[in-house]
mmCIF file of C-alpha atoms in Angstrom:
data_model
loop_
_atom_site.group_PDB
_atom_site.id
_atom_site.type_symbol
_atom_site.label_atom_id
_atom_site.label_comp_id
_atom_site.label_asym_id
_atom_site.label_seq_id
_atom_site.Cartn_x
_atom_site.Cartn_y
_atom_site.Cartn_z
ATOM 1 C CA MET I 1349 8.685 -50.380 -15.185
ATOM 2 C CA TYR I 1350 7.595 -47.415 -13.073
ATOM 3 C CA ARG I 1351 6.111 -49.022 -9.966
ATOM 4 C CA ASN I 1352 8.248 -52.170 -9.678
ATOM 5 C CA GLN I 1353 9.951 -52.280 -6.276
ATOM 6 C CA LYS I 1354 11.532 -55.716 -6.689
ATOM 7 C CA GLY I 1355 14.812 -56.830 -8.162
ATOM 8 C CA GLY I 1356 17.269 -55.322 -5.734
ATOM 9 C CA LYS I 1357 18.806 -51.858 -6.106
ATOM 10 C CA GLN I 1358 16.845 -49.656 -8.498
ATOM 11 C CA VAL I 1359 19.221 -47.136 -10.071
ATOM 12 C CA SER I 1360 16.545 -45.765 -12.427
ATOM 13 C CA ARG I 1361 14.196 -44.460 -9.752
ATOM 14 C CA PRO I 1362 16.419 -41.494 -8.722
ATOM 15 C CA ALA I 1363 17.130 -40.865 -12.399
ATOM 16 C CA VAL I 1364 13.414 -40.900 -13.202
ATOM 17 C CA PHE I 1365 12.730 -38.520 -10.318
ATOM 18 C CA ILE I 1366 15.476 -36.124 -11.427
ATOM 19 C CA ALA I 1367 14.179 -36.206 -15.009
ATOM 20 C CA MET I 1368 10.639 -35.348 -13.888
ATOM 21 C CA VAL I 1369 11.944 -32.564 -11.638
ATOM 22 C CA GLY I 1370 13.931 -31.169 -14.575
ATOM 23 C CA ILE I 1371 10.826 -31.153 -16.767
ATOM 24 C CA ALA I 1372 8.722 -29.563 -13.998
ATOM 25 C CA ILE I 1373 11.229 -26.813 -13.189
ATOM 26 C CA GLY I 1374 11.925 -26.087 -16.852
ATOM 27 C CA LEU I 1375 8.248 -25.749 -17.764
ATOM 28 C CA ALA I 1376 7.437 -23.706 -14.642
ATOM 29 C CA VAL I 1377 10.276 -21.269 -15.394
ATOM 30 C CA MET I 1378 9.121 -20.940 -19.017
ATOM 31 C CA ILE I 1379 5.505 -20.245 -18.001
ATOM 32 C CA VAL I 1380 6.512 -17.639 -15.415
ATOM 33 C CA SER I 1381 9.106 -16.005 -17.691
ATOM 34 C CA VAL I 1382 6.716 -15.598 -20.607
ATOM 35 C CA ALA I 1383 3.879 -14.338 -18.370
ATOM 36 C CA LEU I 1384 6.251 -11.879 -16.686
ATOM 37 C CA VAL I 1385 7.642 -10.438 -19.928
ATOM 38 C CA ILE I 1386 4.194 -10.165 -21.509
ATOM 39 C CA GLY I 1387 2.908 -8.480 -18.362
ATOM 40 C CA PHE I 1388 5.849 -6.081 -18.188
ATOM 41 C CA LYS I 1389 5.510 -5.109 -21.854
ATOM 42 C CA LYS I 1390 1.779 -4.622 -21.415
ATOM 43 C CA GLU I 1391 2.251 -2.384 -18.361
ATOM 44 C CA VAL I 1392 4.952 -0.198 -19.921
ATOM 45 C CA ARG I 1393 3.162 0.029 -23.255
ATOM 46 C CA GLY I 1394 -0.085 0.936 -21.486
ATOM 47 C CA LYS I 1395 1.602 3.789 -19.631
ATOM 48 C CA VAL I 1396 3.205 5.192 -22.768
ATOM 49 C CA ILE I 1397 -0.143 5.008 -24.562
ATOM 50 C CA GLY I 1398 -1.887 6.571 -21.554
ATOM 51 C CA PHE I 1399 0.274 9.680 -21.925
ATOM 52 C CA GLY I 1400 0.328 9.783 -25.717
ATOM 53 C CA SER I 1401 -2.490 7.609 -27.182
ATOM 54 C CA HIS I 1402 -2.042 5.100 -30.044
ATOM 55 C CA ILE I 1403 -1.924 7.527 -32.986
ATOM 56 C CA GLN I 1404 -1.202 11.250 -33.135
ATOM 57 C CA VAL I 1405 -1.955 13.773 -35.866
ATOM 58 C CA THR I 1406 0.375 16.750 -35.389
ATOM 59 C CA ASN I 1407 2.175 19.472 -37.319
ATOM 60 C CA PHE I 1408 5.073 18.132 -39.386
ATOM 61 C CA ASP I 1409 7.312 20.956 -38.121
ATOM 62 C CA GLY I 1410 6.714 20.051 -34.474
ATOM 63 C CA VAL I 1411 7.261 16.291 -34.460
ATOM 64 C CA ARG I 1412 8.939 14.995 -31.248
ATOM 65 C CA SER I 1413 8.897 18.454 -29.673
ATOM 66 C CA TYR I 1414 6.733 19.773 -26.843
ATOM 67 C CA GLU I 1415 7.142 23.350 -28.163
ATOM 68 C CA THR I 1416 4.720 22.449 -30.912
ATOM 69 C CA HIS I 1417 3.517 24.191 -34.030
ATOM 70 C CA PRO I 1418 -0.284 24.251 -34.296
ATOM 71 C CA ILE I 1419 -2.622 22.550 -36.733
ATOM 72 C CA ALA I 1420 -6.227 23.458 -37.431
ATOM 73 C CA VAL I 1421 -8.639 20.785 -36.167
ATOM 74 C CA THR I 1422 -12.295 21.352 -36.922
ATOM 75 C CA ASP I 1423 -15.307 19.350 -35.767
ATOM 76 C CA SER I 1424 -15.643 17.900 -39.266
ATOM 77 C CA MET I 1425 -12.061 16.621 -39.086
ATOM 78 C CA ILE I 1426 -12.777 14.982 -35.724
ATOM 79 C CA GLN I 1427 -15.821 13.262 -37.221
ATOM 80 C CA ALA I 1428 -13.811 12.104 -40.245
ATOM 81 C CA LEU I 1429 -11.078 10.629 -38.033
ATOM 82 C CA SER I 1430 -13.666 8.926 -35.809
ATOM 83 C CA ALA I 1431 -15.184 7.250 -38.859
ATOM 84 C CA TYR I 1432 -12.059 5.192 -39.635
ATOM 85 C CA PRO I 1433 -12.283 1.478 -38.794
ATOM 86 C CA ASN I 1434 -10.643 0.418 -35.526
ATOM 87 C CA ILE I 1435 -10.801 3.967 -34.072
ATOM 88 C CA ARG I 1436 -12.668 4.086 -30.744
ATOM 89 C CA HIS I 1437 -11.876 7.605 -29.511
ATOM 90 C CA VAL I 1438 -10.534 10.936 -30.803
ATOM 91 C CA GLN I 1439 -9.448 13.915 -28.667
ATOM 92 C CA ARG I 1440 -7.654 17.242 -29.087
ATOM 93 C CA TYR I 1441 -4.658 18.341 -27.043
ATOM 94 C CA SER I 1442 -2.143 21.168 -26.763
ATOM 95 C CA THR I 1443 1.208 21.376 -24.986
ATOM 96 C CA LYS I 1444 3.409 24.151 -23.642
ATOM 97 C CA PRO I 1445 6.825 23.707 -21.935
ATOM 98 C CA GLY I 1446 7.396 25.798 -18.844
ATOM 99 C CA ILE I 1447 8.706 25.938 -15.287
ATOM 100 C CA ILE I 1448 7.053 25.477 -11.909
ATOM 101 C CA LYS I 1449 8.580 27.683 -9.222
ATOM 102 C CA THR I 1450 8.022 27.651 -5.487
ATOM 103 C CA GLU I 1451 9.789 29.558 -2.727
ATOM 104 C CA ASP I 1452 12.343 26.767 -2.289
ATOM 105 C CA ALA I 1453 12.674 25.027 -5.667
ATOM 106 C CA PHE I 1454 11.759 24.977 -9.322
ATOM 107 C CA GLN I 1455 11.267 22.280 -11.961
ATOM 108 C CA GLY I 1456 10.779 22.091 -15.706
ATOM 109 C CA MET I 1457 7.535 20.612 -16.977
ATOM 110 C CA VAL I 1458 5.148 20.367 -19.919
ATOM 111 C CA LEU I 1459 1.637 21.701 -19.479
ATOM 112 C CA LYS I 1460 -0.748 19.516 -21.478
ATOM 113 C CA GLY I 1461 -4.193 20.885 -22.203
ATOM 114 C CA VAL I 1462 -7.242 18.722 -22.978
ATOM 115 C CA ASP I 1463 -10.955 19.398 -23.365
ATOM 116 C CA GLN I 1464 -14.232 17.708 -22.491
ATOM 117 C CA ASP I 1465 -13.579 14.906 -25.013
ATOM 118 C CA PHE I 1466 -10.541 13.720 -23.068
ATOM 119 C CA ASP I 1467 -10.530 10.019 -22.109
ATOM 120 C CA ASP I 1468 -9.438 10.220 -18.469
ATOM 121 C CA HIS I 1469 -9.603 6.498 -17.585
ATOM 122 C CA PHE I 1470 -5.810 6.139 -17.497
ATOM 123 C CA PHE I 1471 -5.299 9.041 -15.082
ATOM 124 C CA CYS I 1472 -8.300 8.032 -12.959
ATOM 125 C CA ASP I 1473 -6.765 4.564 -12.534
ATOM 126 C CA HIS I 1474 -3.535 6.148 -11.255
ATOM 127 C CA LEU I 1475 -5.078 8.962 -9.204
ATOM 128 C CA LEU I 1476 -3.713 9.000 -5.640
ATOM 129 C CA GLU I 1477 -5.188 12.140 -4.082
ATOM 130 C CA GLY I 1478 -7.822 14.700 -4.879
ATOM 131 C CA GLU I 1479 -9.921 14.513 -8.027
ATOM 132 C CA MET I 1480 -9.708 14.958 -11.763
ATOM 133 C CA PRO I 1481 -10.396 18.449 -13.117
ATOM 134 C CA VAL I 1482 -13.719 18.699 -14.936
ATOM 135 C CA PHE I 1483 -12.506 19.754 -18.356
ATOM 136 C CA SER I 1484 -15.994 20.707 -19.534
ATOM 137 C CA ASP I 1485 -16.170 23.416 -16.852
ATOM 138 C CA THR I 1486 -14.594 26.876 -17.115
ATOM 139 C CA ALA I 1487 -13.425 26.455 -13.508
ATOM 140 C CA SER I 1488 -10.851 23.944 -14.789
ATOM 141 C CA TYR I 1489 -9.057 26.746 -16.688
ATOM 142 C CA THR I 1490 -6.970 27.313 -13.548
ATOM 143 C CA GLN I 1491 -6.930 23.730 -12.264
ATOM 144 C CA VAL I 1492 -4.105 21.273 -12.773
ATOM 145 C CA LEU I 1493 -3.341 17.583 -12.202
ATOM 146 C CA LEU I 1494 0.285 16.728 -11.460
ATOM 147 C CA SER I 1495 2.333 13.685 -10.458
ATOM 148 C CA ARG I 1496 3.419 12.489 -7.033
ATOM 149 C CA SER I 1497 7.103 12.920 -7.945
ATOM 150 C CA ILE I 1498 6.632 16.600 -8.858
ATOM 151 C CA ALA I 1499 4.527 17.195 -5.755
ATOM 152 C CA ASP I 1500 7.182 15.628 -3.523
ATOM 153 C CA ASN I 1501 10.059 17.489 -5.196
ATOM 154 C CA LEU I 1502 8.329 20.847 -4.810
ATOM 155 C CA LYS I 1503 6.596 19.994 -1.493
ATOM 156 C CA ILE I 1504 3.112 20.828 -2.703
ATOM 157 C CA GLY I 1505 -0.209 19.052 -2.223
ATOM 158 C CA VAL I 1506 -3.860 19.052 -3.234
ATOM 159 C CA GLY I 1507 -5.405 22.504 -2.891
ATOM 160 C CA ASP I 1508 -2.092 24.367 -3.128
ATOM 161 C CA ARG I 1509 -1.583 27.098 -5.675
ATOM 162 C CA ILE I 1510 1.479 26.940 -7.878
ATOM 163 C CA TYR I 1511 3.091 29.537 -10.124
ATOM 164 C CA THR I 1512 4.082 28.442 -13.610
ATOM 165 C CA TYR I 1513 6.249 30.447 -15.998
ATOM 166 C CA PHE I 1514 6.487 30.226 -19.786
ATOM 167 C CA ILE I 1515 9.211 31.838 -21.883
ATOM 168 C CA GLN I 1516 8.128 33.457 -25.153
ATOM 169 C CA ASP I 1517 8.898 36.966 -26.377
ATOM 170 C CA GLN I 1518 8.433 37.786 -22.729
ATOM 171 C CA ILE I 1519 7.962 35.629 -19.644
ATOM 172 C CA ARG I 1520 4.320 34.814 -18.987
ATOM 173 C CA ALA I 1521 3.038 33.484 -15.673
ATOM 174 C CA ARG I 1522 -0.025 31.487 -14.687
ATOM 175 C CA ARG I 1523 -1.252 30.611 -11.224
ATOM 176 C CA LEU I 1524 -2.863 27.183 -11.100
ATOM 177 C CA THR I 1525 -4.551 25.209 -8.326
ATOM 178 C CA VAL I 1526 -3.637 21.567 -7.724
ATOM 179 C CA THR I 1527 -6.845 19.499 -7.710
ATOM 180 C CA GLY I 1528 -5.332 16.028 -7.936
ATOM 181 C CA ILE I 1529 -2.127 14.008 -7.768
ATOM 182 C CA TYR I 1530 -1.426 10.919 -9.874
ATOM 183 C CA GLN I 1531 1.361 8.339 -9.928
ATOM 184 C CA THR I 1532 2.150 5.937 -12.776
ATOM 185 C CA ASN I 1533 5.738 5.081 -11.673
ATOM 186 C CA PHE I 1534 6.855 5.923 -15.215
ATOM 187 C CA ALA I 1535 9.406 8.545 -14.220
ATOM 188 C CA GLU I 1536 10.101 9.735 -17.754
ATOM 189 C CA TYR I 1537 6.555 11.123 -17.950
ATOM 190 C CA ASP I 1538 5.651 11.540 -14.263
ATOM 191 C CA ASN I 1539 8.424 14.137 -13.923
ATOM 192 C CA LEU I 1540 7.163 15.998 -16.978
ATOM 193 C CA PHE I 1541 3.415 16.279 -17.514
ATOM 194 C CA LEU I 1542 0.834 18.505 -15.849
ATOM 195 C CA LEU I 1543 -2.751 18.218 -17.034
ATOM 196 C CA THR I 1544 -5.063 21.236 -17.400
ATOM 197 C CA HIS I 1545 -7.735 22.668 -19.685
ATOM 198 C CA ILE I 1546 -6.828 23.151 -23.355
ATOM 199 C CA HIS I 1547 -8.114 26.742 -23.246
ATOM 200 C CA THR I 1548 -5.312 27.723 -20.846
ATOM 201 C CA VAL I 1549 -2.579 26.249 -23.052
ATOM 202 C CA ASN I 1550 -3.979 27.711 -26.271
ATOM 203 C CA ARG I 1551 -4.063 31.193 -24.735
ATOM 204 C CA LEU I 1552 -0.423 30.810 -23.679
ATOM 205 C CA ASN I 1553 0.423 29.837 -27.253
ATOM 206 C CA ASN I 1554 -1.662 32.721 -28.737
ATOM 207 C CA TRP I 1555 -3.430 30.319 -31.071
ATOM 208 C CA ALA I 1556 -6.762 30.667 -32.847
ATOM 209 C CA ALA I 1557 -9.836 28.881 -31.496
ATOM 210 C CA ASP I 1558 -9.526 25.941 -33.921
ATOM 211 C CA GLN I 1559 -5.753 25.496 -33.528
ATOM 212 C CA VAL I 1560 -4.225 22.799 -31.284
ATOM 213 C CA SER I 1561 -0.967 20.883 -30.952
ATOM 214 C CA GLY I 1562 -2.566 17.762 -32.328
ATOM 215 C CA VAL I 1563 -5.169 15.049 -32.196
ATOM 216 C CA GLU I 1564 -4.841 11.787 -30.250
ATOM 217 C CA LEU I 1565 -6.575 8.657 -31.489
ATOM 218 C CA LEU I 1566 -7.191 5.448 -29.539
ATOM 219 C CA VAL I 1567 -7.677 2.186 -31.422
ATOM 220 C CA GLU I 1568 -9.857 -0.827 -30.629
ATOM 221 C CA ASP I 1569 -7.294 -3.513 -31.475
ATOM 222 C CA TYR I 1570 -3.585 -2.842 -30.950
ATOM 223 C CA LYS I 1571 -2.684 -5.563 -33.460
ATOM 224 C CA ASP I 1572 -4.072 -3.368 -36.249
ATOM 225 C CA LEU I 1573 -2.272 -0.216 -35.070
ATOM 226 C CA GLU I 1574 0.178 0.006 -37.961
ATOM 227 C CA GLU I 1575 -2.458 -0.662 -40.608
ATOM 228 C CA THR I 1576 -4.837 1.897 -39.079
ATOM 229 C CA ALA I 1577 -2.115 4.550 -38.859
ATOM 230 C CA TYR I 1578 -1.112 3.899 -42.473
ATOM 231 C CA ARG I 1579 -4.709 4.239 -43.668
ATOM 232 C CA ILE I 1580 -5.116 7.585 -41.892
ATOM 233 C CA ALA I 1581 -1.703 8.834 -43.030
ATOM 234 C CA ARG I 1582 -2.483 8.012 -46.641
ATOM 235 C CA ASN I 1583 -5.371 10.486 -46.579
ATOM 236 C CA THR I 1584 -3.917 13.059 -44.164
ATOM 237 C CA ASP I 1585 -0.112 13.288 -44.424
ATOM 238 C CA ASN I 1586 1.298 16.387 -46.166
ATOM 239 C CA GLN I 1587 -2.121 18.052 -46.365
ATOM 240 C CA ARG I 1588 -2.175 21.739 -45.401
ATOM 241 C CA ASP I 1589 -4.641 23.362 -43.036
ATOM 242 C CA ALA I 1590 -6.173 26.820 -43.348
ATOM 243 C CA TYR I 1591 -3.102 28.407 -41.700
ATOM 244 C CA GLY I 1592 -0.495 26.603 -43.776
ATOM 245 C CA GLY I 1593 0.349 23.914 -41.213
ATOM 246 C CA ILE I 1594 1.274 20.482 -42.605
ATOM 247 C CA TYR I 1595 -0.415 17.426 -41.082
ATOM 248 C CA PHE I 1596 1.706 14.490 -39.976
ATOM 249 C CA VAL I 1597 0.428 11.119 -38.721
ATOM 250 C CA GLY I 1598 2.537 8.899 -36.460
ATOM 251 C CA ASN I 1599 1.772 5.923 -34.252
ATOM 252 C CA ILE I 1600 3.056 5.534 -30.700
ATOM 253 C CA GLU I 1601 5.832 3.127 -31.720
ATOM 254 C CA GLN I 1602 7.187 5.600 -34.276
ATOM 255 C CA LEU I 1603 7.015 8.481 -31.809
ATOM 256 C CA ASN I 1604 8.767 6.504 -29.031
ATOM 257 C CA PRO I 1605 11.219 4.221 -30.869
ATOM 258 C CA GLN I 1606 13.670 3.968 -27.957
ATOM 259 C CA ILE I 1607 11.058 2.624 -25.524
ATOM 260 C CA PHE I 1608 9.449 0.159 -27.919
ATOM 261 C CA GLY I 1609 12.857 -0.919 -29.231
ATOM 262 C CA TRP I 1610 13.835 -1.730 -25.653
ATOM 263 C CA LEU I 1611 10.613 -3.698 -25.162
ATOM 264 C CA GLU I 1612 11.310 -5.711 -28.318
ATOM 265 C CA LEU I 1613 14.707 -6.689 -26.891
ATOM 266 C CA LEU I 1614 12.885 -8.410 -24.028
ATOM 267 C CA ASP I 1615 11.599 -10.975 -26.523
ATOM 268 C CA LEU I 1616 15.195 -12.063 -27.114
ATOM 269 C CA ASN I 1617 15.576 -12.720 -23.387
ATOM 270 C CA VAL I 1618 12.455 -14.887 -23.471
ATOM 271 C CA TRP I 1619 13.777 -16.956 -26.362
ATOM 272 C CA VAL I 1620 17.080 -17.484 -24.548
ATOM 273 C CA ILE I 1621 15.219 -18.675 -21.443
ATOM 274 C CA LEU I 1622 12.968 -20.968 -23.479
ATOM 275 C CA ILE I 1623 15.914 -22.555 -25.296
ATOM 276 C CA LEU I 1624 17.915 -23.012 -22.093
ATOM 277 C CA MET I 1625 15.024 -24.473 -20.095
ATOM 278 C CA THR I 1626 13.991 -26.766 -22.951
ATOM 279 C CA GLY I 1627 17.587 -27.937 -23.235
ATOM 280 C CA VAL I 1628 17.839 -28.589 -19.495
ATOM 281 C CA ALA I 1629 14.555 -30.489 -19.443
ATOM 282 C CA GLY I 1630 15.447 -32.465 -22.566
ATOM 283 C CA PHE I 1631 18.919 -33.477 -21.411
ATOM 284 C CA THR I 1632 17.664 -34.586 -17.989
ATOM 285 C CA MET I 1633 15.154 -36.802 -19.796
ATOM 286 C CA ILE I 1634 17.897 -38.143 -22.074
ATOM 287 C CA SER I 1635 20.049 -39.104 -19.083
ATOM 288 C CA GLY I 1636 17.045 -40.675 -17.374
ATOM 289 C CA LEU I 1637 16.118 -42.694 -20.455
ATOM 290 C CA LEU I 1638 19.671 -43.943 -20.950
ATOM 291 C CA ILE I 1639 19.827 -45.098 -17.319
ATOM 292 C CA ILE I 1640 16.454 -46.844 -17.676
ATOM 293 C CA ILE I 1641 17.587 -48.604 -20.861
ATOM 294 C CA LEU I 1642 20.857 -49.747 -19.302
ATOM 295 C CA GLU I 1643 19.057 -50.972 -16.192
ATOM 296 C CA ARG I 1644 16.477 -52.822 -18.302
ATOM 297 C CA THR I 1645 18.994 -54.489 -20.607
ATOM 298 C CA HIS I 1646 17.932 -57.936 -19.363
ATOM 299 C CA MET I 1647 14.263 -57.190 -20.050
ATOM 300 C CA ILE I 1648 15.113 -55.905 -23.542
ATOM 301 C CA SER I 1649 17.082 -59.086 -24.247
ATOM 302 C CA ILE I 1650 14.171 -61.284 -23.140
ATOM 303 C CA LEU I 1651 11.740 -59.331 -25.320
ATOM 304 C CA LYS I 1652 14.051 -59.690 -28.318
ATOM 305 C CA SER I 1653 14.427 -63.438 -27.610
ATOM 306 C CA LEU I 1654 10.625 -63.763 -27.652
ATOM 307 C CA GLY I 1655 10.497 -62.131 -31.091
ATOM 308 C CA ALA I 1656 9.972 -58.435 -30.369
ATOM 309 C CA ASN I 1657 11.676 -56.182 -32.902
ATOM 310 C CA ASN I 1658 13.687 -53.055 -32.144
ATOM 311 C CA LEU I 1659 10.926 -50.654 -33.209
ATOM 312 C CA SER I 1660 8.307 -52.130 -30.878
ATOM 313 C CA ILE I 1661 10.708 -52.073 -27.899
ATOM 314 C CA ARG I 1662 11.737 -48.490 -28.670
ATOM 315 C CA LYS I 1663 8.045 -47.531 -28.693
ATOM 316 C CA VAL I 1664 7.626 -49.056 -25.225
ATOM 317 C CA PHE I 1665 10.451 -46.962 -23.817
ATOM 318 C CA LEU I 1666 9.365 -43.822 -25.687
ATOM 319 C CA TRP I 1667 5.807 -44.153 -24.384
ATOM 320 C CA PHE I 1668 7.242 -44.667 -20.907
ATOM 321 C CA SER I 1669 9.238 -41.458 -21.420
ATOM 322 C CA VAL I 1670 6.094 -39.630 -22.535
ATOM 323 C CA PHE I 1671 4.427 -40.790 -19.323
ATOM 324 C CA LEU I 1672 7.311 -39.408 -17.264
ATOM 325 C CA ILE I 1673 7.325 -36.144 -19.242
ATOM 326 C CA GLY I 1674 3.575 -35.831 -18.654
ATOM 327 C CA ARG I 1675 3.996 -36.191 -14.896
ATOM 328 C CA GLY I 1676 6.768 -33.606 -14.887
ATOM 329 C CA MET I 1677 4.663 -31.228 -17.023
ATOM 330 C CA PHE I 1678 1.724 -31.655 -14.635
ATOM 331 C CA TRP I 1679 3.790 -30.428 -11.695
ATOM 332 C CA GLY I 1680 5.446 -27.751 -13.821
ATOM 333 C CA ASN I 1681 2.060 -26.374 -14.858
ATOM 334 C CA LEU I 1682 0.804 -26.528 -11.299
ATOM 335 C CA ILE I 1683 3.791 -24.560 -9.991
ATOM 336 C CA GLY I 1684 3.947 -22.057 -12.863
ATOM 337 C CA VAL I 1685 0.211 -21.304 -13.088
ATOM 338 C CA ALA I 1686 -0.139 -21.120 -9.297
ATOM 339 C CA PHE I 1687 2.692 -18.572 -9.119
ATOM 340 C CA CYS I 1688 1.072 -16.477 -11.878
ATOM 341 C CA LEU I 1689 -2.322 -16.499 -10.161
ATOM 342 C CA ILE I 1690 -0.904 -15.652 -6.738
ATOM 343 C CA GLN I 1691 1.285 -12.837 -8.083
ATOM 344 C CA SER I 1692 -1.451 -11.327 -10.254
ATOM 345 C CA HIS I 1693 -3.945 -11.259 -7.372
ATOM 346 C CA TRP I 1694 -1.772 -10.396 -4.376
ATOM 347 C CA GLY I 1695 1.446 -8.950 -5.861
ATOM 348 C CA LEU I 1696 3.733 -10.613 -3.334
ATOM 349 C CA PHE I 1697 6.951 -9.802 -5.212
ATOM 350 C CA LYS I 1698 7.768 -6.090 -5.312
ATOM 351 C CA LEU I 1699 10.014 -4.078 -7.631
ATOM 352 C CA ASP I 1700 11.726 -0.700 -7.453
ATOM 353 C CA PRO I 1701 9.482 1.552 -9.608
ATOM 354 C CA GLU I 1702 12.347 3.966 -10.299
ATOM 355 C CA SER I 1703 14.217 1.194 -12.110
ATOM 356 C CA TYR I 1704 11.425 -0.979 -13.522
ATOM 357 C CA TYR I 1705 8.508 1.502 -13.956
ATOM 358 C CA VAL I 1706 6.229 -0.843 -11.958
ATOM 359 C CA ASP I 1707 6.020 -1.463 -8.212
ATOM 360 C CA THR I 1708 5.171 -5.190 -8.383
ATOM 361 C CA VAL I 1709 6.168 -8.018 -10.716
ATOM 362 C CA PRO I 1710 3.585 -7.776 -13.538
ATOM 363 C CA ILE I 1711 1.950 -10.972 -14.789
ATOM 364 C CA ALA I 1712 -0.176 -11.426 -17.916
ATOM 365 C CA PHE I 1713 -1.322 -15.021 -18.452
ATOM 366 C CA ASN I 1714 -2.068 -15.912 -22.078
ATOM 367 C CA LEU I 1715 -3.956 -19.186 -22.597
ATOM 368 C CA LEU I 1716 -2.784 -19.670 -26.194
ATOM 369 C CA ILE I 1717 0.889 -19.178 -25.319
ATOM 370 C CA TRP I 1718 0.456 -21.525 -22.332
ATOM 371 C CA LEU I 1719 -0.882 -24.242 -24.642
ATOM 372 C CA LEU I 1720 1.944 -23.680 -27.134
ATOM 373 C CA LEU I 1721 4.538 -23.943 -24.350
ATOM 374 C CA ASN I 1722 3.110 -27.272 -23.231
ATOM 375 C CA ILE I 1723 2.863 -28.683 -26.734
ATOM 376 C CA GLY I 1724 6.334 -27.434 -27.632
ATOM 377 C CA THR I 1725 7.900 -28.847 -24.456
ATOM 378 C CA LEU I 1726 6.320 -32.260 -25.073
ATOM 379 C CA LEU I 1727 7.315 -32.412 -28.759
ATOM 380 C CA VAL I 1728 10.878 -31.184 -28.230
ATOM 381 C CA SER I 1729 11.444 -33.538 -25.305
ATOM 382 C CA VAL I 1730 10.156 -36.566 -27.242
ATOM 383 C CA LEU I 1731 12.161 -35.681 -30.360
ATOM 384 C CA MET I 1732 15.313 -35.361 -28.259
ATOM 385 C CA LEU I 1733 14.718 -38.907 -26.988
ATOM 386 C CA LEU I 1734 14.555 -40.502 -30.434
ATOM 387 C CA GLY I 1735 18.354 -40.592 -30.715
ATOM 388 C CA PRO I 1736 19.082 -42.115 -27.275
ATOM 389 C CA SER I 1737 16.389 -44.746 -27.824
ATOM 390 C CA TYR I 1738 18.509 -46.062 -30.715
ATOM 391 C CA LEU I 1739 20.729 -47.643 -28.028
ATOM 392 C CA ILE I 1740 18.115 -50.414 -27.794
ATOM 393 C CA THR I 1741 19.057 -51.627 -31.265
ATOM 394 C CA ARG I 1742 22.645 -52.179 -30.117
ATOM 395 C CA ILE I 1743 21.686 -54.606 -27.359
ATOM 396 C CA GLU I 1744 22.285 -58.263 -28.354
ATOM 397 C CA PRO I 1745 20.367 -60.887 -26.294
ATOM 398 C CA ALA I 1746 23.243 -63.429 -26.411
ATOM 399 C CA ASN I 1747 25.832 -60.986 -25.101
ATOM 400 C CA SER I 1748 23.661 -59.316 -22.445
ATOM 401 C CA MET I 1749 22.125 -62.510 -21.008
ATOM 402 C CA ARG I 1750 25.527 -64.222 -20.755
ATOM 403 C CA TYR I 1751 26.300 -62.183 -17.634
ATOM 404 C CA GLU I 1752 22.919 -62.731 -15.897
#
């Protein structure tokens, strides 16, 4: 049925080719779309977590504000938080909103202070110039790490000294030295955060030695984020510290609902693409199968005359369809996986980071999802062919062979 070149004009061969192309294109688009959305969500989520960690313990009165109220965080509290399952790192931080002013311009910012326990892998991965401040050294009290966007706006570079101003009962100023410049392409945070030693920020806030804005916790497995945050909150929320501050525990999704809500909407786009591509692939196979059946009416009549029943003939055509679907899926996988590998290694397709938060099309290939896409495409395509194959039962040998 597939390789026969005899018998005059073969109408089914173009139809078979179109059906296989439809399957290949549909599956390739689904593979690339899913890998792209997963990669984009992973990149954006990673940048949000890099600036704010997975879980934060803060003062209840200062939630979602950079002008924070302090909480007391002792070494024993750090040890207790580190002992929870799924927690891989715990670190203190403090924040203070202020202004950077140069001779030509000024810009609002948030000075974030960290100490020697700070996990700097995220900022090291995005460091463009200079070096990270050594937060275990007193020399870092006057050192600062800022973003490329702030440096370009204020025309400053590594080694330059900047003047920062903080408004309290009276305006307080600090002169800091730029030791490094980072760039994450996440403008919402790049235009905001400067990184320095926690001692500098705590002195600006006039806090006691054991007071900080909060504690950041990183988890081992993101899937267990909500459960881990709930377990910590159950033992920590609404407790008061030695200064009367009330502890509040929130995970990164609760603290940034607008960003993670937007990321969840991307899943809807994926489902729309999957449904459309599956429909396109399925309907091209339906048209191909109908053309094959109509072209093979004489063969079906002969088989029925020799005693073959409708079910056995339908199985022949369905297995032939599975063969065609398999060939189309082979080429679809080849195209889709090859695109993912090429893009992930060489980043040929670029994006505007100001609009998309990434400078190249992000790809994250998931083996399990790839297998599910292939199995789902095969099952849906075959199920859609069960109805059209019923046409075989309507073919009568006496009527069809009369015109041969």
